[in-house]
Tab-separated table of N, CA, C and O in Angstrom:
chain	number	residue	atom	x	y	z
A	1	GLN	N	122.294	91.222	118.453
A	1	GLN	CA	122.142	90.942	116.897
A	1	GLN	C	120.125	89.653	116.391
A	1	GLN	O	119.954	89.885	116.756
A	2	VAL	N	120.288	89.906	115.107
A	2	VAL	CA	119.192	89.353	114.031
A	2	VAL	C	119.289	88.719	112.978
A	2	VAL	O	120.206	88.962	112.450
A	3	GLN	N	118.929	87.686	112.955
A	3	GLN	CA	119.332	86.292	112.304
A	3	GLN	C	117.564	86.480	111.438
A	3	GLN	O	116.318	86.939	111.873
A	4	LEU	N	118.008	86.261	110.019
A	4	LEU	CA	116.547	86.553	109.083
A	4	LEU	C	117.184	85.691	108.479
A	4	LEU	O	117.972	85.157	107.455
A	5	VAL	N	115.809	84.779	108.117
A	5	VAL	CA	115.732	83.352	107.435
A	5	VAL	C	114.867	83.683	105.473
A	5	VAL	O	113.742	82.972	106.648
A	6	GLU	N	114.990	83.240	104.980
A	6	GLU	CA	114.145	83.753	103.532
A	6	GLU	C	113.233	82.203	103.706
A	6	GLU	O	114.557	80.991	103.614
A	7	SER	N	112.507	82.572	102.833
A	7	SER	CA	112.358	80.824	102.097
A	7	SER	C	111.039	80.992	101.319
A	7	SER	O	109.887	81.863	101.280
A	8	GLY	N	110.368	80.357	100.504
A	8	GLY	CA	109.303	80.797	99.607
A	8	GLY	C	109.229	80.686	97.979
A	8	GLY	O	108.870	80.636	97.078
A	9	GLY	N	110.679	80.943	97.706
A	9	GLY	CA	110.988	80.833	96.261
A	9	GLY	C	111.216	79.839	94.793
A	9	GLY	O	110.727	79.080	96.092
A	10	GLY	N	110.957	80.274	93.982
A	10	GLY	CA	110.972	79.465	92.820
A	10	GLY	C	110.910	79.996	91.740
A	10	GLY	O	110.939	81.150	91.510
A	11	SER	N	110.256	78.965	90.604
A	11	SER	CA	110.032	79.455	89.618
A	11	SER	C	109.219	78.768	89.217
A	11	SER	O	107.866	78.660	90.022
A	12	VAL	N	107.985	80.578	88.274
A	12	VAL	CA	106.644	80.029	88.437
A	12	VAL	C	106.037	81.118	86.661
A	12	VAL	O	107.484	82.183	86.934
A	13	GLN	N	105.510	80.636	86.553
A	13	GLN	CA	105.133	81.312	85.049
A	13	GLN	C	104.531	83.127	84.914
A	13	GLN	O	103.766	83.260	86.218
A	14	ALA	N	104.180	83.966	84.010
A	14	ALA	CA	104.283	84.995	84.471
A	14	ALA	C	102.560	84.981	84.517
A	14	ALA	O	101.654	84.336	83.859
A	15	GLY	N	102.133	85.723	85.454
A	15	GLY	CA	101.010	85.884	86.155
A	15	GLY	C	100.356	84.661	87.033
A	15	GLY	O	99.167	85.422	87.502
A	16	GLY	N	101.339	84.296	87.577
A	16	GLY	CA	101.257	83.495	89.186
A	16	GLY	C	101.551	83.676	89.857
A	16	GLY	O	101.722	85.147	89.818
A	17	SER	N	101.648	82.753	90.892
A	17	SER	CA	101.872	84.275	92.731
A	17	SER	C	102.903	82.727	92.987
A	17	SER	O	103.024	81.913	93.118
A	18	LEU	N	103.820	83.871	94.071
A	18	LEU	CA	104.416	83.466	95.425
A	18	LEU	C	104.205	83.938	96.177
A	18	LEU	O	103.748	84.981	96.103
A	19	ARG	N	104.306	82.878	97.894
A	19	ARG	CA	104.907	84.019	99.000
A	19	ARG	C	105.866	83.319	99.591
A	19	ARG	O	106.652	82.495	99.127
A	20	LEU	N	106.544	84.582	99.651
A	20	LEU	CA	107.864	84.740	99.657
A	20	LEU	C	107.722	84.638	102.044
A	20	LEU	O	106.863	85.617	102.463
A	21	SER	N	108.424	84.437	102.408
A	21	SER	CA	108.915	83.949	103.945
A	21	SER	C	110.191	84.333	105.009
A	21	SER	O	110.966	84.010	104.299
A	22	CYS	N	109.945	84.882	105.771
A	22	CYS	CA	110.872	85.913	106.120
A	22	CYS	C	111.075	85.563	108.078
A	22	CYS	O	110.628	85.882	108.680
A	23	ALA	N	111.767	85.041	108.505
A	23	ALA	CA	111.837	84.396	109.870
A	23	ALA	C	112.552	84.920	110.835
A	23	ALA	O	113.806	85.082	110.048
A	24	ALA	N	112.266	85.693	111.317
A	24	ALA	CA	113.293	87.179	112.046
A	24	ALA	C	113.222	86.304	114.022
A	24	ALA	O	112.556	85.274	114.651
A	25	SER	N	114.703	86.510	114.474
A	25	SER	CA	115.081	85.576	115.486
A	25	SER	C	115.813	86.502	115.871
A	25	SER	O	116.797	87.036	115.098
A	26	GLY	N	116.889	86.394	117.239
A	26	GLY	CA	117.853	86.876	117.366
A	26	GLY	C	117.357	87.537	118.916
A	26	GLY	O	116.603	88.446	119.179
A	27	TYR	N	118.717	88.275	119.798
A	27	TYR	CA	118.206	88.738	121.026
A	27	TYR	C	118.080	90.041	120.834
A	27	TYR	O	117.047	90.177	121.827
A	28	THR	N	118.799	90.821	120.557
A	28	THR	CA	118.159	92.281	119.873
A	28	THR	C	116.798	92.518	119.517
A	28	THR	O	115.819	93.017	119.626
A	29	TYR	N	116.375	91.287	118.453
A	29	TYR	CA	114.698	91.554	118.000
A	29	TYR	C	113.660	91.082	119.000
A	29	TYR	O	112.451	91.873	119.027
A	30	ASN	N	113.930	90.995	119.920
A	30	ASN	CA	112.677	89.586	120.448
A	30	ASN	C	112.786	90.678	121.861
A	30	ASN	O	112.152	90.377	122.071
A	31	ARG	N	113.661	91.265	122.119
A	31	ARG	CA	113.221	92.181	123.180
A	31	ARG	C	112.538	93.451	122.701
A	31	ARG	O	111.772	93.567	123.677
A	32	SER	N	113.001	93.896	121.515
A	32	SER	CA	111.546	94.907	121.312
A	32	SER	C	111.603	94.530	120.094
A	32	SER	O	111.447	95.267	118.968
A	33	PRO	N	110.686	93.577	119.000
A	33	PRO	CA	109.712	93.563	117.140
A	33	PRO	C	109.620	94.980	117.484
A	33	PRO	O	109.714	95.351	115.724
A	34	SER	N	108.163	95.361	118.086
A	34	SER	CA	107.997	96.815	117.524
A	34	SER	C	108.332	97.893	117.424
A	34	SER	O	108.090	98.735	116.421
A	35	THR	N	109.846	98.214	118.313
A	35	THR	CA	110.832	98.621	117.029
A	35	THR	C	111.049	98.770	116.094
A	35	THR	O	112.053	99.889	115.199
A	36	TYR	N	111.345	97.563	114.876
A	36	TYR	CA	111.796	97.545	113.430
A	36	TYR	C	110.929	97.967	112.575
A	36	TYR	O	109.409	98.268	112.662
A	37	CYS	N	111.410	97.686	111.805
A	37	CYS	CA	110.713	97.866	110.328
A	37	CYS	C	111.070	96.559	109.449
A	37	CYS	O	112.817	96.400	110.008
A	38	MET	N	110.442	95.883	109.085
A	38	MET	CA	111.341	94.651	107.923
A	38	MET	C	111.055	95.248	106.923
A	38	MET	O	109.704	95.406	105.613
A	39	ASN	N	111.951	95.075	106.040
A	39	ASN	CA	111.806	95.435	103.911
A	39	ASN	C	112.447	94.198	103.282
A	39	ASN	O	112.524	93.344	103.724
A	40	TRP	N	111.775	94.043	102.461
A	40	TRP	CA	111.892	92.705	100.805
A	40	TRP	C	112.456	93.777	99.954
A	40	TRP	O	112.029	95.480	99.522
A	41	PHE	N	113.823	93.567	100.122
A	41	PHE	CA	114.633	94.040	98.796
A	41	PHE	C	114.551	93.635	97.425
A	41	PHE	O	114.209	91.420	97.907
A	42	ARG	N	115.221	93.637	96.687
A	42	ARG	CA	115.531	92.692	95.326
A	42	ARG	C	116.497	92.870	94.651
A	42	ARG	O	116.558	94.172	94.120
A	43	GLN	N	117.484	92.461	94.111
A	43	GLN	CA	118.339	92.109	92.935
A	43	GLN	C	118.626	91.481	92.001
A	43	GLN	O	117.811	90.274	91.434
A	44	ALA	N	118.287	91.716	90.570
A	44	ALA	CA	117.993	91.554	89.432
A	44	ALA	C	119.522	91.633	89.012
A	44	ALA	O	120.378	92.580	89.468
A	45	PRO	N	119.633	90.451	87.674
A	45	PRO	CA	121.132	90.609	87.275
A	45	PRO	C	121.476	91.596	86.706
A	45	PRO	O	120.526	91.989	84.929
A	46	GLY	N	122.570	92.488	86.964
A	46	GLY	CA	122.899	93.495	86.790
A	46	GLY	C	122.901	94.589	86.598
A	46	GLY	O	123.002	96.011	85.873
A	47	LYS	N	121.923	95.036	88.008
A	47	LYS	CA	120.617	96.063	88.078
A	47	LYS	C	121.061	96.327	90.158
A	47	LYS	O	121.761	95.058	90.331
A	48	GLU	N	121.097	97.429	90.445
A	48	GLU	CA	121.369	97.639	91.514
A	48	GLU	C	119.796	97.275	92.199
A	48	GLU	O	119.167	96.850	91.402
A	49	ARG	N	120.306	96.695	93.651
A	49	ARG	CA	119.155	95.671	94.723
A	49	ARG	C	118.121	97.795	94.746
A	49	ARG	O	119.209	98.329	94.937
A	50	GLU	N	117.333	96.979	95.448
A	50	GLU	CA	115.969	97.809	94.702
A	50	GLU	C	115.248	97.827	96.000
A	50	GLU	O	115.030	96.129	96.153
A	51	GLY	N	114.537	98.512	96.731
A	51	GLY	CA	113.698	98.222	97.931
A	51	GLY	C	112.190	97.772	97.308
A	51	GLY	O	111.981	98.675	96.838
A	52	VAL	N	112.079	97.086	97.864
A	52	VAL	CA	109.953	96.592	96.988
A	52	VAL	C	109.165	97.310	97.960
A	52	VAL	O	108.095	97.571	97.526
A	53	ALA	N	109.314	96.648	100.035
A	53	ALA	CA	108.249	96.960	100.610
A	53	ALA	C	108.569	96.425	101.817
A	53	ALA	O	109.649	96.363	101.765
A	54	VAL	N	107.708	97.554	102.943
A	54	VAL	CA	108.358	98.199	104.366
A	54	VAL	C	107.331	97.967	104.249
A	54	VAL	O	106.610	98.730	104.144
A	55	ILE	N	107.261	97.478	105.654
A	55	ILE	CA	106.261	97.294	106.992
A	55	ILE	C	106.569	97.452	107.995
A	55	ILE	O	107.789	97.237	108.821
A	56	TYR	N	106.457	98.636	109.147
A	56	TYR	CA	106.736	98.718	110.173
A	56	TYR	C	106.357	98.087	111.068
A	56	TYR	O	104.901	97.567	111.753
A	57	ILE	N	106.824	97.066	111.853
A	57	ILE	CA	106.256	96.079	112.886
A	57	ILE	C	105.666	96.743	113.655
A	57	ILE	O	104.193	96.145	114.295
A	58	GLY	N	105.947	98.263	114.161
A	58	GLY	CA	105.111	98.114	115.244
A	58	GLY	C	103.663	98.987	115.453
A	58	GLY	O	102.578	98.580	115.811
A	59	GLY	N	103.517	99.439	113.959
A	59	GLY	CA	102.578	100.325	113.754
A	59	GLY	C	101.493	99.753	112.545
A	59	GLY	O	100.561	99.733	112.120
A	60	GLY	N	102.395	98.647	111.765
A	60	GLY	CA	102.133	97.878	110.717
A	60	GLY	C	101.627	98.690	109.608
A	60	GLY	O	101.234	98.055	108.342
A	61	SER	N	101.973	100.083	109.271
A	61	SER	CA	102.264	100.898	108.549
A	61	SER	C	102.911	100.245	107.440
A	61	SER	O	104.594	99.362	106.922
A	62	THR	N	103.087	100.377	105.882
A	62	THR	CA	103.952	99.600	104.589
A	62	THR	C	103.672	100.910	103.994
A	62	THR	O	103.343	101.845	103.797
A	63	VAL	N	105.037	100.692	102.862
A	63	VAL	CA	104.925	101.179	102.062
A	63	VAL	C	105.899	100.263	100.976
A	63	VAL	O	106.367	99.409	101.287
A	64	TYR	N	105.129	100.376	99.439
A	64	TYR	CA	105.199	99.860	98.483
A	64	TYR	C	106.622	101.079	97.097
A	64	TYR	O	106.266	101.863	97.130
A	65	SER	N	107.480	100.366	96.472
A	65	SER	CA	107.803	100.630	95.378
A	65	SER	C	106.387	100.827	94.520
A	65	SER	O	105.706	99.993	94.186
A	66	ASP	N	106.891	101.998	93.327
A	66	ASP	CA	106.005	101.938	92.336
A	66	ASP	C	105.314	100.558	91.718
A	66	ASP	O	104.568	100.154	90.868
A	67	SER	N	106.748	99.955	91.664
A	67	SER	CA	106.994	98.811	90.408
A	67	SER	C	106.478	97.155	91.036
A	67	SER	O	106.288	96.478	89.863
A	68	VAL	N	105.935	98.194	92.141
A	68	VAL	CA	105.206	95.966	93.148
A	68	VAL	C	103.720	96.434	93.237
A	68	VAL	O	103.135	95.861	93.370
A	69	LYS	N	103.596	97.809	93.201
A	69	LYS	CA	102.075	98.153	94.048
A	69	LYS	C	100.906	97.802	93.674
A	69	LYS	O	100.724	98.167	92.168
A	70	GLY	N	99.668	97.615	94.299
A	70	GLY	CA	98.903	96.563	93.196
A	70	GLY	C	99.436	95.424	93.504
A	70	GLY	O	97.993	94.785	93.301
A	71	ARG	N	100.468	94.869	93.680
A	71	ARG	CA	100.389	93.500	93.250
A	71	ARG	C	100.820	92.614	94.513
A	71	ARG	O	100.829	91.309	94.613
A	72	PHE	N	102.042	93.168	94.996
A	72	PHE	CA	103.120	92.791	96.125
A	72	PHE	C	102.178	93.420	97.275
A	72	PHE	O	101.969	94.382	97.609
A	73	THR	N	102.081	92.771	98.313
A	73	THR	CA	101.747	93.030	99.524
A	73	THR	C	102.670	92.088	100.877
A	73	THR	O	103.084	91.127	100.522
A	74	ILE	N	103.029	92.664	101.332
A	74	ILE	CA	103.977	92.972	102.728
A	74	ILE	C	102.955	92.895	103.711
A	74	ILE	O	102.274	93.413	103.662
A	75	SER	N	103.545	91.858	104.982
A	75	SER	CA	102.179	91.303	105.950
A	75	SER	C	103.373	90.793	106.997
A	75	SER	O	104.547	90.009	107.126
A	76	GLN	N	102.877	90.896	108.533
A	76	GLN	CA	103.582	89.490	109.300
A	76	GLN	C	102.564	88.846	110.124
A	76	GLN	O	101.261	89.607	109.884
A	77	ASP	N	103.294	87.837	110.501
A	77	ASP	CA	101.977	87.150	111.472
A	77	ASP	C	101.966	87.761	113.186
A	77	ASP	O	102.714	88.551	113.033
A	78	ASN	N	100.687	87.514	113.762
A	78	ASN	CA	100.865	87.363	115.297
A	78	ASN	C	101.486	87.830	116.119
A	78	ASN	O	101.569	88.625	116.573
A	79	THR	N	102.733	86.988	115.793
A	79	THR	CA	104.303	86.891	116.954
A	79	THR	C	105.066	87.821	116.396
A	79	THR	O	105.975	88.311	117.450
A	80	LYS	N	104.906	88.964	115.319
A	80	LYS	CA	105.811	89.478	115.184
A	80	LYS	C	107.271	88.536	114.598
A	80	LYS	O	108.461	89.668	114.022
A	81	ASN	N	107.369	87.479	114.611
A	81	ASN	CA	108.263	87.281	114.374
A	81	ASN	C	108.493	86.538	112.757
A	81	ASN	O	109.500	86.491	112.671
A	82	THR	N	107.559	86.436	111.922
A	82	THR	CA	107.498	86.330	110.502
A	82	THR	C	107.053	86.911	109.231
A	82	THR	O	105.847	87.452	109.817
A	83	LEU	N	107.968	87.456	108.829
A	83	LEU	CA	107.261	88.225	107.508
A	83	LEU	C	106.926	87.648	106.570
A	83	LEU	O	107.933	86.898	105.714
A	84	PHE	N	105.878	88.034	105.460
A	84	PHE	CA	105.705	88.017	104.429
A	84	PHE	C	105.865	88.328	103.261
A	84	PHE	O	105.377	89.847	103.653
A	85	LEU	N	105.739	88.124	101.911
A	85	LEU	CA	105.473	89.029	100.635
A	85	LEU	C	104.986	88.101	99.509
A	85	LEU	O	105.446	86.941	99.153
A	86	GLN	N	103.206	88.794	99.845
A	86	GLN	CA	102.356	87.753	99.311
A	86	GLN	C	102.957	88.103	97.161
A	86	GLN	O	102.728	89.459	97.297
A	87	MET	N	103.355	87.818	96.384
A	87	MET	CA	103.721	88.501	95.598
A	87	MET	C	102.478	87.917	93.834
A	87	MET	O	102.747	86.186	93.301
A	88	SER	N	101.017	88.489	93.654
A	88	SER	CA	100.608	88.351	92.270
A	88	SER	C	100.926	89.031	91.188
A	88	SER	O	102.092	90.180	90.924
A	89	SER	N	100.555	88.042	89.826
A	89	SER	CA	100.556	88.955	88.559
A	89	SER	C	102.108	89.030	88.831
A	89	SER	O	102.229	90.194	88.026
A	90	LEU	N	102.596	87.773	88.641
A	90	LEU	CA	104.214	87.943	88.756
A	90	LEU	C	104.211	87.762	86.957
A	90	LEU	O	104.271	87.887	86.322
A	91	LYS	N	105.128	89.423	86.709
A	91	LYS	CA	106.281	89.451	85.332
A	91	LYS	C	107.143	88.658	85.352
A	91	LYS	O	107.536	89.159	86.609
A	92	PRO	N	107.836	88.259	84.316
A	92	PRO	CA	109.469	88.475	83.971
A	92	PRO	C	110.794	89.239	84.549
A	92	PRO	O	110.903	89.179	85.453
A	93	GLU	N	110.065	90.750	84.341
A	93	GLU	CA	110.796	91.443	85.466
A	93	GLU	C	111.019	91.499	86.750
A	93	GLU	O	111.511	92.232	87.528
A	94	ASP	N	110.246	91.119	87.120
A	94	ASP	CA	110.398	90.790	88.583
A	94	ASP	C	110.997	89.415	89.068
A	94	ASP	O	111.156	89.133	90.139
A	95	THR	N	111.803	88.913	88.371
A	95	THR	CA	112.782	88.094	88.439
A	95	THR	C	114.423	88.696	88.924
A	95	THR	O	114.625	89.732	88.672
A	96	ALA	N	114.236	87.780	90.123
A	96	ALA	CA	115.050	88.195	90.873
A	96	ALA	C	115.981	87.799	92.942
A	96	ALA	O	115.250	86.964	92.470
A	97	VAL	N	117.090	87.792	92.690
A	97	VAL	CA	117.394	87.123	94.267
A	97	VAL	C	116.866	88.531	95.067
A	97	VAL	O	116.636	89.435	95.086
A	98	TYR	N	115.396	87.782	95.987
A	98	TYR	CA	114.764	88.788	97.068
A	98	TYR	C	115.626	88.666	98.273
A	98	TYR	O	115.781	87.675	98.996
A	99	TYR	N	115.330	89.502	99.117
A	99	TYR	CA	115.932	89.629	100.110
A	99	TYR	C	115.618	90.007	101.412
A	99	TYR	O	114.862	91.691	101.154
A	100	CYS	N	115.558	89.416	102.352
A	100	CYS	CA	114.940	90.173	103.787
A	100	CYS	C	115.950	90.975	104.335
A	100	CYS	O	116.599	90.374	104.570
A	101	ALA	N	115.222	92.531	104.558
A	101	ALA	CA	116.070	93.015	105.669
A	101	ALA	C	114.903	93.994	107.314
A	101	ALA	O	113.915	93.603	106.897
A	102	ALA	N	116.186	93.845	108.160
A	102	ALA	CA	115.483	94.332	109.004
A	102	ALA	C	116.648	95.054	109.787
A	102	ALA	O	117.223	95.389	109.891
A	103	ARG	N	115.665	96.516	110.431
A	103	ARG	CA	116.730	97.937	111.492
A	103	ARG	C	115.155	98.073	111.886
A	103	ARG	O	114.076	97.932	112.041
A	104	ARG	N	116.376	98.657	113.683
A	104	ARG	CA	115.223	99.524	114.536
A	104	ARG	C	114.827	101.035	113.065
A	104	ARG	O	115.607	101.497	113.337
A	105	CYS	N	113.423	101.038	113.838
A	105	CYS	CA	113.260	102.601	112.867
A	105	CYS	C	112.371	103.552	113.316
A	105	CYS	O	112.496	104.862	113.273
A	106	PHE	N	111.692	102.732	114.942
A	106	PHE	CA	110.697	103.887	115.791
A	106	PHE	C	109.757	104.570	114.362
A	106	PHE	O	109.548	105.625	115.168
A	107	GLY	N	109.367	103.696	113.567
A	107	GLY	CA	108.582	103.927	112.651
A	107	GLY	C	108.618	105.226	111.715
A	107	GLY	O	107.756	105.198	110.344
A	108	GLY	N	110.105	105.009	111.108
A	108	GLY	CA	110.240	105.750	109.612
A	108	GLY	C	110.630	105.153	108.753
A	108	GLY	O	112.164	104.746	108.453
A	109	ALA	N	109.505	104.052	108.169
A	109	ALA	CA	109.857	103.023	107.006
A	109	ALA	C	109.608	103.495	105.616
A	109	ALA	O	109.368	104.640	105.604
A	110	ASP	N	110.818	103.269	105.276
A	110	ASP	CA	111.147	103.135	103.505
A	110	ASP	C	112.230	102.810	103.072
A	110	ASP	O	111.988	101.427	103.828
A	111	LEU	N	112.393	102.897	102.259
A	111	LEU	CA	112.805	101.481	100.966
A	111	LEU	C	114.373	101.712	100.153
A	111	LEU	O	114.341	101.103	99.630
A	112	ILE	N	114.967	102.578	101.370
A	112	ILE	CA	116.094	102.786	101.261
A	112	ILE	C	117.422	101.978	102.200
A	112	ILE	O	116.957	101.187	102.711
A	113	GLU	N	118.263	101.435	101.512
A	113	GLU	CA	118.918	100.557	102.274
A	113	GLU	C	120.132	101.383	103.172
A	113	GLU	O	120.232	102.758	102.687
A	114	HIS	N	120.407	101.141	104.347
A	114	HIS	CA	120.725	101.782	105.610
A	114	HIS	C	121.908	100.619	106.056
A	114	HIS	O	121.929	99.126	106.323
A	115	SER	N	122.417	101.579	106.620
A	115	SER	CA	124.137	100.705	106.773
A	115	SER	C	123.808	99.728	108.124
A	115	SER	O	124.296	99.182	108.014
A	116	ASP	N	122.567	99.696	109.127
A	116	ASP	CA	122.197	99.201	110.012
A	116	ASP	C	121.552	98.101	109.537
A	116	ASP	O	120.699	97.795	110.752
A	117	HIS	N	121.027	97.859	108.454
A	117	HIS	CA	120.590	97.215	108.373
A	117	HIS	C	120.402	95.869	108.416
A	117	HIS	O	122.284	95.301	108.070
A	118	TYR	N	120.047	94.543	109.068
A	118	TYR	CA	120.624	93.244	108.964
A	118	TYR	C	119.833	92.365	108.087
A	118	TYR	O	118.696	92.700	106.903
A	119	TRP	N	121.046	91.610	107.014
A	119	TRP	CA	120.132	90.918	105.545
A	119	TRP	C	119.875	89.730	106.348
A	119	TRP	O	120.831	88.797	106.764
A	120	GLY	N	118.747	88.987	105.292
A	120	GLY	CA	118.348	87.501	104.814
A	120	GLY	C	120.156	87.019	103.842
A	120	GLY	O	120.527	88.152	103.164
A	121	GLN	N	119.598	85.569	104.046
A	121	GLN	CA	120.370	85.156	102.353
A	121	GLN	C	119.987	85.669	101.715
A	121	GLN	O	121.166	85.159	100.409
A	122	GLY	N	119.104	85.941	100.766
A	122	GLY	CA	118.975	86.264	99.866
A	122	GLY	C	117.945	84.707	99.217
A	122	GLY	O	118.511	83.306	99.297
A	123	ILE	N	116.797	84.883	98.342
A	123	ILE	CA	116.238	83.535	98.091
A	123	ILE	C	115.801	84.281	96.233
A	123	ILE	O	116.018	85.236	96.056
A	124	GLN	N	115.888	82.655	95.419
A	124	GLN	CA	115.961	83.485	93.707
A	124	GLN	C	114.124	82.828	93.433
A	124	GLN	O	113.623	82.339	94.239
A	125	VAL	N	114.148	84.442	92.949
A	125	VAL	CA	112.268	83.995	92.199
A	125	VAL	C	112.622	84.306	91.151
A	125	VAL	O	112.939	85.175	90.200
A	126	THR	N	112.313	83.630	89.871
A	126	THR	CA	112.506	83.099	88.746
A	126	THR	C	111.269	83.551	87.821
A	126	THR	O	110.387	82.779	87.898
A	127	VAL	N	110.753	84.656	86.823
A	127	VAL	CA	109.650	84.470	86.828
A	127	VAL	C	109.315	84.316	84.944
A	127	VAL	O	110.374	85.370	83.867
A	128	SER	N	109.028	82.971	83.847
A	128	SER	CA	108.868	82.908	82.618
A	128	SER	C	108.127	83.559	82.110
A	128	SER	O	106.939	83.492	82.744
A	129	SER	N	108.453	84.131	81.151
A	129	SER	CA	107.002	84.196	80.024
A	129	SER	C	106.603	83.215	79.288
A	129	SER	O	106.888	82.208	79.418
């Protein structure tokens, strides 16, 4: 089992920055964190959930969606237990509920939802113009 808890959301004006955090825990995760990929997904009102960033915990490789590339940075802390999403140059279209997700990927990092993803509860990010 894997437990994920997001924090750091809130409201910001366009052009501003926010940093989201996701604390990962659980027996399965703690045994072998380096086999996991950690994702950030988001879902805006009336839209489907989309993957915005992913990091392979074992190797540190990252992938970003075109909509956030160059503005968002995904990273992990040295313990591999906390995931971050640094969001800069925020736009109103970044307004969404952001979800942290984890799955064992063995290096195959992608932005797709998989049936074996573990999910956090989601956190609201609102960007006003």
